[in-house]
mmCIF file of C-alpha atoms and ligand atoms in Angstrom:
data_model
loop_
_atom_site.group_PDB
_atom_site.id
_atom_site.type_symbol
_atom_site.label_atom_id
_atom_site.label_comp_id
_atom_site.label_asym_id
_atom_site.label_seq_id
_atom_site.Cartn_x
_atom_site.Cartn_y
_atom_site.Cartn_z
ATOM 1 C CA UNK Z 1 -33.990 2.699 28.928
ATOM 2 C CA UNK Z 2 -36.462 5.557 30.039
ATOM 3 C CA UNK Z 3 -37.351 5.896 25.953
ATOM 4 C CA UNK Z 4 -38.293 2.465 25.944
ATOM 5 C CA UNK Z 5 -40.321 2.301 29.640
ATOM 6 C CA UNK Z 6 -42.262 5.369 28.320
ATOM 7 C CA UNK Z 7 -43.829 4.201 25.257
ATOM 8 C CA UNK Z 8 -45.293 0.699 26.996
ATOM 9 C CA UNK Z 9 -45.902 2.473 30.755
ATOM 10 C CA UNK Z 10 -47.550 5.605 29.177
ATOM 11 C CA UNK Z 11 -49.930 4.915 26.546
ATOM 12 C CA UNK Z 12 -51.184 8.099 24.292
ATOM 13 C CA UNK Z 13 -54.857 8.501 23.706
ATOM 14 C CA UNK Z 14 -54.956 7.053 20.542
ATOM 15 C CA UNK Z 15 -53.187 4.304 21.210
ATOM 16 C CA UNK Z 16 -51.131 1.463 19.337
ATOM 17 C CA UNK Z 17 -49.465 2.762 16.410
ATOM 18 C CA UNK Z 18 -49.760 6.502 16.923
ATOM 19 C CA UNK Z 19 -48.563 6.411 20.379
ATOM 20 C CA UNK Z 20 -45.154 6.138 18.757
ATOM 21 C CA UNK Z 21 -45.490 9.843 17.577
ATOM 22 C CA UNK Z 22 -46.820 10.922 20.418
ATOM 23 C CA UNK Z 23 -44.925 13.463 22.408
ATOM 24 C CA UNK Z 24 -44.163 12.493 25.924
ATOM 25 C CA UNK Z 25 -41.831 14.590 27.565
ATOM 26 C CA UNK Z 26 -39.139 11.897 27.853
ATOM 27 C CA UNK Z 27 -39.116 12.224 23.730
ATOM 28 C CA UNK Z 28 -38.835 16.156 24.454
ATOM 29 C CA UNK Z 29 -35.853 15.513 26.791
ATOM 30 C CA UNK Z 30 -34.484 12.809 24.314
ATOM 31 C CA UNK Z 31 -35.119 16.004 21.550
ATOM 32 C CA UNK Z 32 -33.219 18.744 23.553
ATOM 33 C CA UNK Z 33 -31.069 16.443 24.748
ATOM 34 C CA UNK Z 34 -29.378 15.115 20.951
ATOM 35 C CA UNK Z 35 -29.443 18.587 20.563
ATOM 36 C CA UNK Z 36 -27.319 20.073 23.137
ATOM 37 C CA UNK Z 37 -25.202 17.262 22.069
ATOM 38 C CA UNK Z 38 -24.777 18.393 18.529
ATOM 39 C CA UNK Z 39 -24.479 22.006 19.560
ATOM 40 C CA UNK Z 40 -21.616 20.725 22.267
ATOM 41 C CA UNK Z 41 -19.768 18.592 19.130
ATOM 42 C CA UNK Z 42 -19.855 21.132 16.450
ATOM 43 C CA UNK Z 43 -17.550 23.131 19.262
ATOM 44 C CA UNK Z 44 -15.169 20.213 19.213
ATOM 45 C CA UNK Z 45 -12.542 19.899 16.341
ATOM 46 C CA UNK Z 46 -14.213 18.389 13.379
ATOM 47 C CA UNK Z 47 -12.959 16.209 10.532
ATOM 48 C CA UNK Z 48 -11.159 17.677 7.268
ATOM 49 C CA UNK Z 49 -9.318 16.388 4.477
ATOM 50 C CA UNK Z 50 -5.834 15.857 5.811
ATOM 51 C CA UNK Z 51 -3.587 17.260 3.270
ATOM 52 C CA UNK Z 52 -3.622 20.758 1.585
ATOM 53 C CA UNK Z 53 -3.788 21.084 -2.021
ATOM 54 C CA UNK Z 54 -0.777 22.923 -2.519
ATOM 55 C CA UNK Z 55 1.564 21.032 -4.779
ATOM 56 C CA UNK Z 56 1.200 20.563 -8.977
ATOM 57 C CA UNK Z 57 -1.893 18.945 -10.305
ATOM 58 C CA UNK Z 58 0.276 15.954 -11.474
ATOM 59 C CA UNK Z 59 1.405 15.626 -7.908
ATOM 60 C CA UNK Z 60 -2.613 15.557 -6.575
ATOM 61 C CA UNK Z 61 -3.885 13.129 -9.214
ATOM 62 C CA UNK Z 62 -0.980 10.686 -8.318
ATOM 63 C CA UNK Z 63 -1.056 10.626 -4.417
ATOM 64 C CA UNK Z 64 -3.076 7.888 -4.077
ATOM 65 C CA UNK Z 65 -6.284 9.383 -2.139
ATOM 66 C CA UNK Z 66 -7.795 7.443 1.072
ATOM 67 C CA UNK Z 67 -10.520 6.822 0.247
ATOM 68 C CA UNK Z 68 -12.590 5.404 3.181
ATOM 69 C CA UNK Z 69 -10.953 7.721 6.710
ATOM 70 C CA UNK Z 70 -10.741 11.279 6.571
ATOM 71 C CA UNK Z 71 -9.383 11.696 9.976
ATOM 72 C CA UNK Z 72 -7.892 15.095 10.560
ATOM 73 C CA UNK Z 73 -8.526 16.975 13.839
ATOM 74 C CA UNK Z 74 -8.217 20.153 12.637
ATOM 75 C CA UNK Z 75 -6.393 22.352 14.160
ATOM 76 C CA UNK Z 76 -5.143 25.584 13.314
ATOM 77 C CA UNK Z 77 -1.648 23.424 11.954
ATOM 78 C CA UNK Z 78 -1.456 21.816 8.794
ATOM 79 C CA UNK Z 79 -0.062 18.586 9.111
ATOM 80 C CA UNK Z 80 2.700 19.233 6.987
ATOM 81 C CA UNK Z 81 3.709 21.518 9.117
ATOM 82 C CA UNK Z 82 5.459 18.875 11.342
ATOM 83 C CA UNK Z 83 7.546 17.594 8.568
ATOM 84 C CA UNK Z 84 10.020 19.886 6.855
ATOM 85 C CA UNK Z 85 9.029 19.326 3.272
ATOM 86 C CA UNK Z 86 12.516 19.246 1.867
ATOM 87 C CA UNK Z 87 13.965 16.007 3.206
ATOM 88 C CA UNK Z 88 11.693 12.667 1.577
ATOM 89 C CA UNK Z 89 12.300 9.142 1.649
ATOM 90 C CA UNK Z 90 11.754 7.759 -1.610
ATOM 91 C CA UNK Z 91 11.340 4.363 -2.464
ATOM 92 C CA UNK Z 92 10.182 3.267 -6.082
ATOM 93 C CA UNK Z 93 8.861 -0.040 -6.159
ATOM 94 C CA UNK Z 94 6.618 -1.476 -8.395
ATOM 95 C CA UNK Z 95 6.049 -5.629 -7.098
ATOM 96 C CA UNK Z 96 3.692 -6.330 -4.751
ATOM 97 C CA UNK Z 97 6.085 -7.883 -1.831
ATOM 98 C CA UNK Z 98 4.398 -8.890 0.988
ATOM 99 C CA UNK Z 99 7.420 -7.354 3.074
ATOM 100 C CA UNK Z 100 6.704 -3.618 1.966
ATOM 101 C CA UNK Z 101 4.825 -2.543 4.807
ATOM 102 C CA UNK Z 102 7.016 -3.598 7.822
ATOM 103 C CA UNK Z 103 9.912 -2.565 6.011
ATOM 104 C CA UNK Z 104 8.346 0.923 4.971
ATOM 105 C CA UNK Z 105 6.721 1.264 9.069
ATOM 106 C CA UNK Z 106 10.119 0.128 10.176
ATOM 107 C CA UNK Z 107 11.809 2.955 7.803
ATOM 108 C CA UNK Z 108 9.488 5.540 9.222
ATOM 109 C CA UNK Z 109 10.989 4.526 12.755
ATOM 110 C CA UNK Z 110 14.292 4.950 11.997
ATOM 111 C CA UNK Z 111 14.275 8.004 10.322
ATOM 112 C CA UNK Z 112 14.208 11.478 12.164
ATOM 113 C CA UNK Z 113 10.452 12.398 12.713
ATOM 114 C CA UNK Z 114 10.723 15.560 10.369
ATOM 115 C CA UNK Z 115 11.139 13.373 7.148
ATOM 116 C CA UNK Z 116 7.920 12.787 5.406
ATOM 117 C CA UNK Z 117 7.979 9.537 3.057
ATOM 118 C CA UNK Z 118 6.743 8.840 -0.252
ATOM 119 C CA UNK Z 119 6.272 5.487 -2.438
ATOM 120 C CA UNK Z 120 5.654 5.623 -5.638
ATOM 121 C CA UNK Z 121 4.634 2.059 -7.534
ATOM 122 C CA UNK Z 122 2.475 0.139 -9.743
ATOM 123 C CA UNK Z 123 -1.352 0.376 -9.376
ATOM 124 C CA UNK Z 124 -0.826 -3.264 -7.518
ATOM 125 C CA UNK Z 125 1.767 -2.586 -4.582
ATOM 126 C CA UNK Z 126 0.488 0.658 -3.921
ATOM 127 C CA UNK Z 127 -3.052 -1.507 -3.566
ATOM 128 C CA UNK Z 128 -1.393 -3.997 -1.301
ATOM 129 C CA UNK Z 129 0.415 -1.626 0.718
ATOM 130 C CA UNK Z 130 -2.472 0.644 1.437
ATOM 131 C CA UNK Z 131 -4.241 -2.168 2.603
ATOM 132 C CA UNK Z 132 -2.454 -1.907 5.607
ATOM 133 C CA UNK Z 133 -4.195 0.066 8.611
ATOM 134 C CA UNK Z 134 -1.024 1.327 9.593
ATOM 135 C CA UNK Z 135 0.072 2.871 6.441
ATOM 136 C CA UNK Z 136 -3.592 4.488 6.091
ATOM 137 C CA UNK Z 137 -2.563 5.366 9.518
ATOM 138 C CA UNK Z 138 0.633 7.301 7.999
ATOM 139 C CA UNK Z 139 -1.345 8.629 5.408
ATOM 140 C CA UNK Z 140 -3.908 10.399 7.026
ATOM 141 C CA UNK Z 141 -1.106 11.772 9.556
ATOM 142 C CA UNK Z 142 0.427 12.992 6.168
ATOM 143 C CA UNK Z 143 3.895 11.570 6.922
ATOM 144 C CA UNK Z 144 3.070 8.972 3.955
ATOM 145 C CA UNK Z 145 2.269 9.445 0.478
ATOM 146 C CA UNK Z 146 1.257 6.886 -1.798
ATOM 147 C CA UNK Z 147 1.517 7.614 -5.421
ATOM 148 C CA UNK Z 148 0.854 5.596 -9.103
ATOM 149 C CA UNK Z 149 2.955 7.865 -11.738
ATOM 150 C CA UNK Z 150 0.213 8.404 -14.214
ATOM 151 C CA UNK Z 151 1.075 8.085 -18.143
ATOM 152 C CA UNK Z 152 3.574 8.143 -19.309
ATOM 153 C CA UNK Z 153 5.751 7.496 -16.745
ATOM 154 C CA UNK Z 154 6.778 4.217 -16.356
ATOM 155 C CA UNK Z 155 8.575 2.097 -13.313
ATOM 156 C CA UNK Z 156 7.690 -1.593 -14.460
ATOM 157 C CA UNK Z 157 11.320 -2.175 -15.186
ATOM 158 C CA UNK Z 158 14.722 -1.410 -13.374
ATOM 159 C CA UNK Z 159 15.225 1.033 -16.876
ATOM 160 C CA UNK Z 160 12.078 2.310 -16.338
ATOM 161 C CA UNK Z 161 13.212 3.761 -12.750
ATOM 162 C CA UNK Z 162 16.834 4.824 -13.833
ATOM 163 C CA UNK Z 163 15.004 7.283 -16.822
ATOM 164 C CA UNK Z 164 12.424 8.606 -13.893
ATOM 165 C CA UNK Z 165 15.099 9.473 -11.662
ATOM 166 C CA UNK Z 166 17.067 10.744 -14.742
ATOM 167 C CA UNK Z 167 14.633 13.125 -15.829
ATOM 168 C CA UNK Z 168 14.448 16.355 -14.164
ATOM 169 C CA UNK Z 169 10.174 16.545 -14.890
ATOM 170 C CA UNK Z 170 10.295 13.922 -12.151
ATOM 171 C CA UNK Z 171 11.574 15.833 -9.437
ATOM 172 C CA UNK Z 172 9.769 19.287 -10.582
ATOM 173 C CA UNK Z 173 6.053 17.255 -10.905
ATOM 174 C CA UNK Z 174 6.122 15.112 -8.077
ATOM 175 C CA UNK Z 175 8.781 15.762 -5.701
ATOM 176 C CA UNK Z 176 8.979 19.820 -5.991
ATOM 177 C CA UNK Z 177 9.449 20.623 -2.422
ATOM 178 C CA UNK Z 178 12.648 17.759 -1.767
ATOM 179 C CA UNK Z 179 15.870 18.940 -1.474
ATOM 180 C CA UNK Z 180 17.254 15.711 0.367
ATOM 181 C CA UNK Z 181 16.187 12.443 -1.059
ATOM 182 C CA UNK Z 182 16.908 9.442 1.063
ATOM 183 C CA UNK Z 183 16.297 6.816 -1.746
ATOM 184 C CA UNK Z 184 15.987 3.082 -0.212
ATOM 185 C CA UNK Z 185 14.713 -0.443 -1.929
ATOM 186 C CA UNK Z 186 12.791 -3.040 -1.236
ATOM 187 C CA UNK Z 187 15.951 -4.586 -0.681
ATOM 188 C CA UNK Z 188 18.013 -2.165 1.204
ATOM 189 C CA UNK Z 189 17.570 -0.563 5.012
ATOM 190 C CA UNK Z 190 18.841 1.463 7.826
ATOM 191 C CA UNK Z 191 19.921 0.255 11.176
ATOM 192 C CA UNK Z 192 18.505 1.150 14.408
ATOM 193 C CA UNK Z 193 21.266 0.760 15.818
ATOM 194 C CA UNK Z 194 23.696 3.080 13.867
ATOM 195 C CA UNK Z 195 24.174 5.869 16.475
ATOM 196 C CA UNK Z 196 24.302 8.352 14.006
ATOM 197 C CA UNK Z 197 20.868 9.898 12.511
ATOM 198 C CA UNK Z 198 20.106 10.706 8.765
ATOM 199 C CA UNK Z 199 20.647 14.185 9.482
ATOM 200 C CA UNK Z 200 24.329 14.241 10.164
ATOM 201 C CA UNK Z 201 24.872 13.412 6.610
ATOM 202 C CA UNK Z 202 22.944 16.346 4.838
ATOM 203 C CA UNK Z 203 26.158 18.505 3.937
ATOM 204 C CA UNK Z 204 27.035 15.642 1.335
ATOM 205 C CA UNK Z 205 25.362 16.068 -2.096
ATOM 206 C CA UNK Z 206 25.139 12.776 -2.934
ATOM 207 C CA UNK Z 207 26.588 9.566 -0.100
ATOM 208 C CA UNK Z 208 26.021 5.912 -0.702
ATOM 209 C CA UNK Z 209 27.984 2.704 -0.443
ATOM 210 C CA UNK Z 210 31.698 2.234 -1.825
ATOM 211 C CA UNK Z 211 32.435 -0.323 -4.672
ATOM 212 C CA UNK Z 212 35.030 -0.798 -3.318
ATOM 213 C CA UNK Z 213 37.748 -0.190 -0.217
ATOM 214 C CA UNK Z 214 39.594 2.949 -2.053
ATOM 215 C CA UNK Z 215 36.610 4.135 -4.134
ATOM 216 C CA UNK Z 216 36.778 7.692 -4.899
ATOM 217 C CA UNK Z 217 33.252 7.731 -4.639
ATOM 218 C CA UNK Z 218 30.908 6.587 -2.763
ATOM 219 C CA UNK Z 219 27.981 6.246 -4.635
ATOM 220 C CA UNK Z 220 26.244 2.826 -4.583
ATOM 221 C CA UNK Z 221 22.290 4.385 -4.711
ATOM 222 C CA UNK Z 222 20.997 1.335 -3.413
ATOM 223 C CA UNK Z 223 20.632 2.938 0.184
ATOM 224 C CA UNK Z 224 21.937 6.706 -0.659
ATOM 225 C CA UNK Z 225 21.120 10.051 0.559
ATOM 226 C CA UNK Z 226 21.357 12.742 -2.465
ATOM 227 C CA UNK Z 227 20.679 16.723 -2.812
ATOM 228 C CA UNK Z 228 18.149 17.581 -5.327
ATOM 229 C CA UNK Z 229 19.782 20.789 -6.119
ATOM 230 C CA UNK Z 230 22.807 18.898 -6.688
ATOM 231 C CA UNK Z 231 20.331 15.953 -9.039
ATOM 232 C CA UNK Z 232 19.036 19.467 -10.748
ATOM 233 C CA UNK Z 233 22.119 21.259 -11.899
ATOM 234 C CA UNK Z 234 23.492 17.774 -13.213
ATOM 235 C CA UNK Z 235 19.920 16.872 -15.345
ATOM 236 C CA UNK Z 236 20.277 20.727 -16.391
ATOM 237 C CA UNK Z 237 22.560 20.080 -18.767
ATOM 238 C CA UNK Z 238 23.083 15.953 -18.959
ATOM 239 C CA UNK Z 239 20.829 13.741 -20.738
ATOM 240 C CA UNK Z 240 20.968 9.897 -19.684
ATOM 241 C CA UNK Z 241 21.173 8.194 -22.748
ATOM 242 C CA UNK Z 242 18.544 5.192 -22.631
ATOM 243 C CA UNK Z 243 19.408 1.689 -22.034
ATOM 244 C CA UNK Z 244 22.907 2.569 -20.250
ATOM 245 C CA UNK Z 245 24.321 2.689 -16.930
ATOM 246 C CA UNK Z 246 22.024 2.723 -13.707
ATOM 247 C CA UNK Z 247 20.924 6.257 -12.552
ATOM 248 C CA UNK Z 248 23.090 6.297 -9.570
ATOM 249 C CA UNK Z 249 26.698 5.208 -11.460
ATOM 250 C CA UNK Z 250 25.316 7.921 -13.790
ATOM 251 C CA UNK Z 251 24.657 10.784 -11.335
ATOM 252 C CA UNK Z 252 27.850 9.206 -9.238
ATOM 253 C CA UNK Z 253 30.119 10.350 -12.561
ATOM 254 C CA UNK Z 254 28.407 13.447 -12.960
ATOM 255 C CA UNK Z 255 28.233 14.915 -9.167
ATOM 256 C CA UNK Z 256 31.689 13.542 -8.739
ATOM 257 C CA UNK Z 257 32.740 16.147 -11.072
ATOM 258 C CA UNK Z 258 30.651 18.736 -10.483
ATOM 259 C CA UNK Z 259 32.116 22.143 -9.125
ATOM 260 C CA UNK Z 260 31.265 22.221 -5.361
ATOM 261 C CA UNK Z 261 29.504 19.569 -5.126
ATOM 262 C CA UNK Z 262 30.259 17.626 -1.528
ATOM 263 C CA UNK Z 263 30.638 13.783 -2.454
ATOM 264 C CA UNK Z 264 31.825 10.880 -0.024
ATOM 265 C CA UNK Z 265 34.514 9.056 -0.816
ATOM 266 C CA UNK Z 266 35.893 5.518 0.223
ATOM 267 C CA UNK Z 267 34.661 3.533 3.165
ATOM 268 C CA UNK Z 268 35.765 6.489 5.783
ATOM 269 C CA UNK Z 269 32.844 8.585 4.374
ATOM 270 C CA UNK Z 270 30.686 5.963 3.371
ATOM 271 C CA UNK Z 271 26.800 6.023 4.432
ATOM 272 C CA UNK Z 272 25.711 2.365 3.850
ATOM 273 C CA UNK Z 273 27.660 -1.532 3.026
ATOM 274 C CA UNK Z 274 26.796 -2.974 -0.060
ATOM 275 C CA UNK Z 275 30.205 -4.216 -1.690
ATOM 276 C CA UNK Z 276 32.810 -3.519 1.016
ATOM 277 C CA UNK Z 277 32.112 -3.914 4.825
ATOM 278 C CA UNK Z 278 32.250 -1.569 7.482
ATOM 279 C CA UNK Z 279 31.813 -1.079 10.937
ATOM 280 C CA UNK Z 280 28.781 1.173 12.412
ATOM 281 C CA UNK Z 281 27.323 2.138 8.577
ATOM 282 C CA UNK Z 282 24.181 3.510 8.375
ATOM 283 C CA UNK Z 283 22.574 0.634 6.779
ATOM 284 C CA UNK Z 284 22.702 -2.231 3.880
ATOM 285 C CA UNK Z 285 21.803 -2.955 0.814
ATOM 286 C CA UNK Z 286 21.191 -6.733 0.046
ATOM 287 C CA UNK Z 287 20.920 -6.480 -3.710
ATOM 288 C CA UNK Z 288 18.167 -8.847 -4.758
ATOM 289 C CA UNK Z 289 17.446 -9.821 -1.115
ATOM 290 C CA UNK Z 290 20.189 -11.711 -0.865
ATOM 291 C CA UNK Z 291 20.887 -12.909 -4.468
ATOM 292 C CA UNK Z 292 23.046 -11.272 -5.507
ATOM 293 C CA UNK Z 293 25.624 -9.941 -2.467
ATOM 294 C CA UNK Z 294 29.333 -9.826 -2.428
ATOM 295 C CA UNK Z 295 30.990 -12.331 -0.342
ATOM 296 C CA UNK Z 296 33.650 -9.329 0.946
ATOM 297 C CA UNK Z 297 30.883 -8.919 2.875
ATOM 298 C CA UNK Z 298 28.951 -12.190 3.477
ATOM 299 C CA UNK Z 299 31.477 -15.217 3.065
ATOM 300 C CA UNK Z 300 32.862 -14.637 6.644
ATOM 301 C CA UNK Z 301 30.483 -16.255 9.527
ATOM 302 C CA UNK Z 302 31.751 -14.219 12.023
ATOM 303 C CA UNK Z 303 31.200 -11.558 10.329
ATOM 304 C CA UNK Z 304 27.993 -12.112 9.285
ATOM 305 C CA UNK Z 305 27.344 -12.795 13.224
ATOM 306 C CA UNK Z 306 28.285 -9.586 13.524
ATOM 307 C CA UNK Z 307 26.392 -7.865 10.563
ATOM 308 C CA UNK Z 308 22.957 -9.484 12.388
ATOM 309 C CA UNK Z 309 23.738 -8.253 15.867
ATOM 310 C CA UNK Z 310 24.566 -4.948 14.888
ATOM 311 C CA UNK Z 311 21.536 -4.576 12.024
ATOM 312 C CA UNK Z 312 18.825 -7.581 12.631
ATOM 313 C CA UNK Z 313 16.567 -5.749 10.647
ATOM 314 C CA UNK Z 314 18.412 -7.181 7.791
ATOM 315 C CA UNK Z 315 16.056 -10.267 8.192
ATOM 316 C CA UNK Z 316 13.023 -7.944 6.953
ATOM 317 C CA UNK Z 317 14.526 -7.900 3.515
ATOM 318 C CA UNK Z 318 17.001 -10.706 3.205
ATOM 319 C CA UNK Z 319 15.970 -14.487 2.238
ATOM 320 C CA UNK Z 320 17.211 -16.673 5.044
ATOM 321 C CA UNK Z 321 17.171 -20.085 6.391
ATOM 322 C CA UNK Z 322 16.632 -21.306 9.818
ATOM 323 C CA UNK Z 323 20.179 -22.796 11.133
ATOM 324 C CA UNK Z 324 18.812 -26.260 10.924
ATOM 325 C CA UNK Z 325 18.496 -26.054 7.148
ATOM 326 C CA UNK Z 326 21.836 -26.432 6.722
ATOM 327 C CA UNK Z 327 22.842 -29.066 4.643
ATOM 328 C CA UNK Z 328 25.208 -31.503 5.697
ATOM 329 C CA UNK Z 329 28.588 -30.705 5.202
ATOM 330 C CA UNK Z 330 27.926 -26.636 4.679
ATOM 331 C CA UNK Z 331 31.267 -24.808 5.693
ATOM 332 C CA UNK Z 332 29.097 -21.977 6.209
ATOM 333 C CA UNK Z 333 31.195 -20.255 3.210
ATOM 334 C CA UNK Z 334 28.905 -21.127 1.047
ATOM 335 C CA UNK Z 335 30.141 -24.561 -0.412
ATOM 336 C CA UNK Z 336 29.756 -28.034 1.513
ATOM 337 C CA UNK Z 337 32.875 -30.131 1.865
ATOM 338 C CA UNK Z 338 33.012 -33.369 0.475
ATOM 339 C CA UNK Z 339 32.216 -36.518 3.652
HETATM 340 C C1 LIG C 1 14.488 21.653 6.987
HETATM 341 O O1 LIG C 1 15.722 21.060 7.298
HETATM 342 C C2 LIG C 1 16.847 21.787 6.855
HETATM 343 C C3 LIG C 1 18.066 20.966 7.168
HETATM 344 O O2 LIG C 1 18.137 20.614 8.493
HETATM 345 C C4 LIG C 1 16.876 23.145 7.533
HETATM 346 O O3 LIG C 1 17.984 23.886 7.047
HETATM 347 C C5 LIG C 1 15.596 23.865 7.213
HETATM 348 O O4 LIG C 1 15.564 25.086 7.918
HETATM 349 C C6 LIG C 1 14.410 23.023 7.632
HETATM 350 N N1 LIG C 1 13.194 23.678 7.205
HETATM 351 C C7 LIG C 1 12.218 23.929 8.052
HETATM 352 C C8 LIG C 1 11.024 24.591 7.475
HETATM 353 O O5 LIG C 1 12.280 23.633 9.225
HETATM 354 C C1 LIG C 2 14.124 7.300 -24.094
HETATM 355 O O1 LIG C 2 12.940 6.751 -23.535
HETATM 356 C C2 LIG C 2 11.858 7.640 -23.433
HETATM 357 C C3 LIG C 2 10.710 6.912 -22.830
HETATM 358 O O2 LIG C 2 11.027 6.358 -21.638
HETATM 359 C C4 LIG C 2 11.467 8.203 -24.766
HETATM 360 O O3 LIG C 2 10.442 9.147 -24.610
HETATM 361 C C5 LIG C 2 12.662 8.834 -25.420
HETATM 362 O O4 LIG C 2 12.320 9.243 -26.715
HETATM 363 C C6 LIG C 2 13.815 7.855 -25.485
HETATM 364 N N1 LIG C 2 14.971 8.541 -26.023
HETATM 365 C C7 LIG C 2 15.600 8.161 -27.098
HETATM 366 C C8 LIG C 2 16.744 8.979 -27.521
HETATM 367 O O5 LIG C 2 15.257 7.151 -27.698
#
């Protein structure tokens, strides 16, 4: 306000145009004044890039970069410094589904607050999910990386991912620093309201869901928690032959064997429900969002009352239908009885 009163109450000698340049001592104040400011903010933290450049070229060409916010108070802390670089959440997904970023903000929740999280995917849902604010959000905070694999990896196709995870360049190029991998899907999640925390399972070398009730192993990946060192001395002397069994039935016959290595076995150690249900798991994994699940687990109403009290996260990944979409006649088994 007293800029603008000057220049019309206090006209210079010369008058219309040059009294704009003119100095008045309100400009002189208005002078000192931004300066004293600047002087007063360059004391305040400043802005830096967030995260240090300290992993494998691969690794900094993939992260995916943001662009647009460099928000980083610097402080004399890295960032990564509040994570412990050896425990990631990895999840590999290369469609565009519009659920990714609630389900990956909802993962972040869940999991202790020293995990950092990385998704790797195609150029197009690592595009969608970085449109999100909140995931830039995550970024910039460093708990989040975003990453396209560049040539010639590729994770278009289910054996696409099973060869990635099979190959030990993988974990050396762009996860060197993991030692526990919590590997989820698009289709698979913890539950809030398990009352026991990732980090009570870290003495097992590789935990997942049972196939079934008295399975030795437990080693469903859909939702699994595995040691890299464990993942390391296995690919050190295994190939995966291409086009064959999944990664984790592969590393599942392979760790199971392998000398000291700490595997879970039947539904008493079991980490997640895929196949056979549980009480209190850690999570689920609706394979294909709800295409393709095993009615052990499903066929029962009650139980699947009890599934959605215990987890309703579930809903975030699974295909559902509102009660009144029943059709008439549904037994709620799955097949509608005849009148
Ligand atoms: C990371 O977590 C592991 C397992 O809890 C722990 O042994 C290790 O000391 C932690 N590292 C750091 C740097 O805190
Ligand atoms: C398996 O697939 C990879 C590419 O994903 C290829 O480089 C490799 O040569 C294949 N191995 C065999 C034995 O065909």
């Amino acid at each position: 306000m007293a800029v603008l009163s000057t220049r019309s109450s206090s006209p210079s000698p010369g008058g219309g145009i040059t009294s704009a340049f003119a100095i008045t001592k309100a400009k002189i104040f208005l002078v000192v004044s931004l300066i004293i400011t600047w002087w007063f903010a360059s004391l305040l933290p400043h802005y830096k890039p967030a995260i240090k450049a300290h992993f494998s070229a691969q690794l900094n060409s993939a992260i995916q970069k943001i662009p647009s916010i460099k928000v980083d108070w610097e402080v004399d802390t890295d960032p990564l410094d509040m994570y412990n670089i050896s425990k990631v959440a990895l999840l590999i997904e290369p469609r565009p589904l519009p659920h990714l970023v609630p389900h990956i903000l909802y993962m972040i929740g869940v999991v202790p607050p020293d995990w950092r999280f990385l998704f790797i995917g195609s150029e197009k849902s690592v595009a969608g999910v970085a449109e999100a604010a909140a995931i830039r959000h995550q970024q910039v905070a460093g708990k989040l990386d975003l990453m396209v694999l560049p040539e010639p990896w590729d994770i278009g196709t289910k054996e696409g991912v099973y060869r990635t995870l099979t190959d030990i360049r993988f974990y050396d190029e762009f996860m060197p620093t993991a030692e526990w991998i919590l590997k989820y899907e698009a289709d698979s999640i913890l539950c809030a309201n398990s009352e026991m925390s990732v980090d009570e399972w870290l003495h097992w070398d590789f935990v997942g869901a049972p196939r079934r009730a008295d399975d030795h192993f437990a080693g469903n990946g859909g939702l699994s928690l595995r040691r890299a060192s464990a993942i390391r001395r296995v690919l050190s002397f295994q190939n995966r032959l291409n086009d064959t069994e999944p990664e984790d039935e592969w590393f599942g016959k392979r760790v199971y064997v392998l000398p000291g290595a700490k595997t879970a076995k039947g539904v008493e150690e079991a980490f997640t429900v895929e196949d056979v249900y549980f009480e209190n798991s850690m999570g689920f994994h609706i394979r294909d969002g709800g295409n393709g699940i095993n009615a052990a687990v499903w066929e029962d109403p009650d139980q699947r009352k009890k599934i959605f009290n215990y987890c309703p996260e579930i809903s975030l990944i699974m295909d559902m239908k509102l009660e009144r979409e029943r059709c008439k006649g549904d037994n709620k088994k799955g097949s509608i009885i005849a009148g």
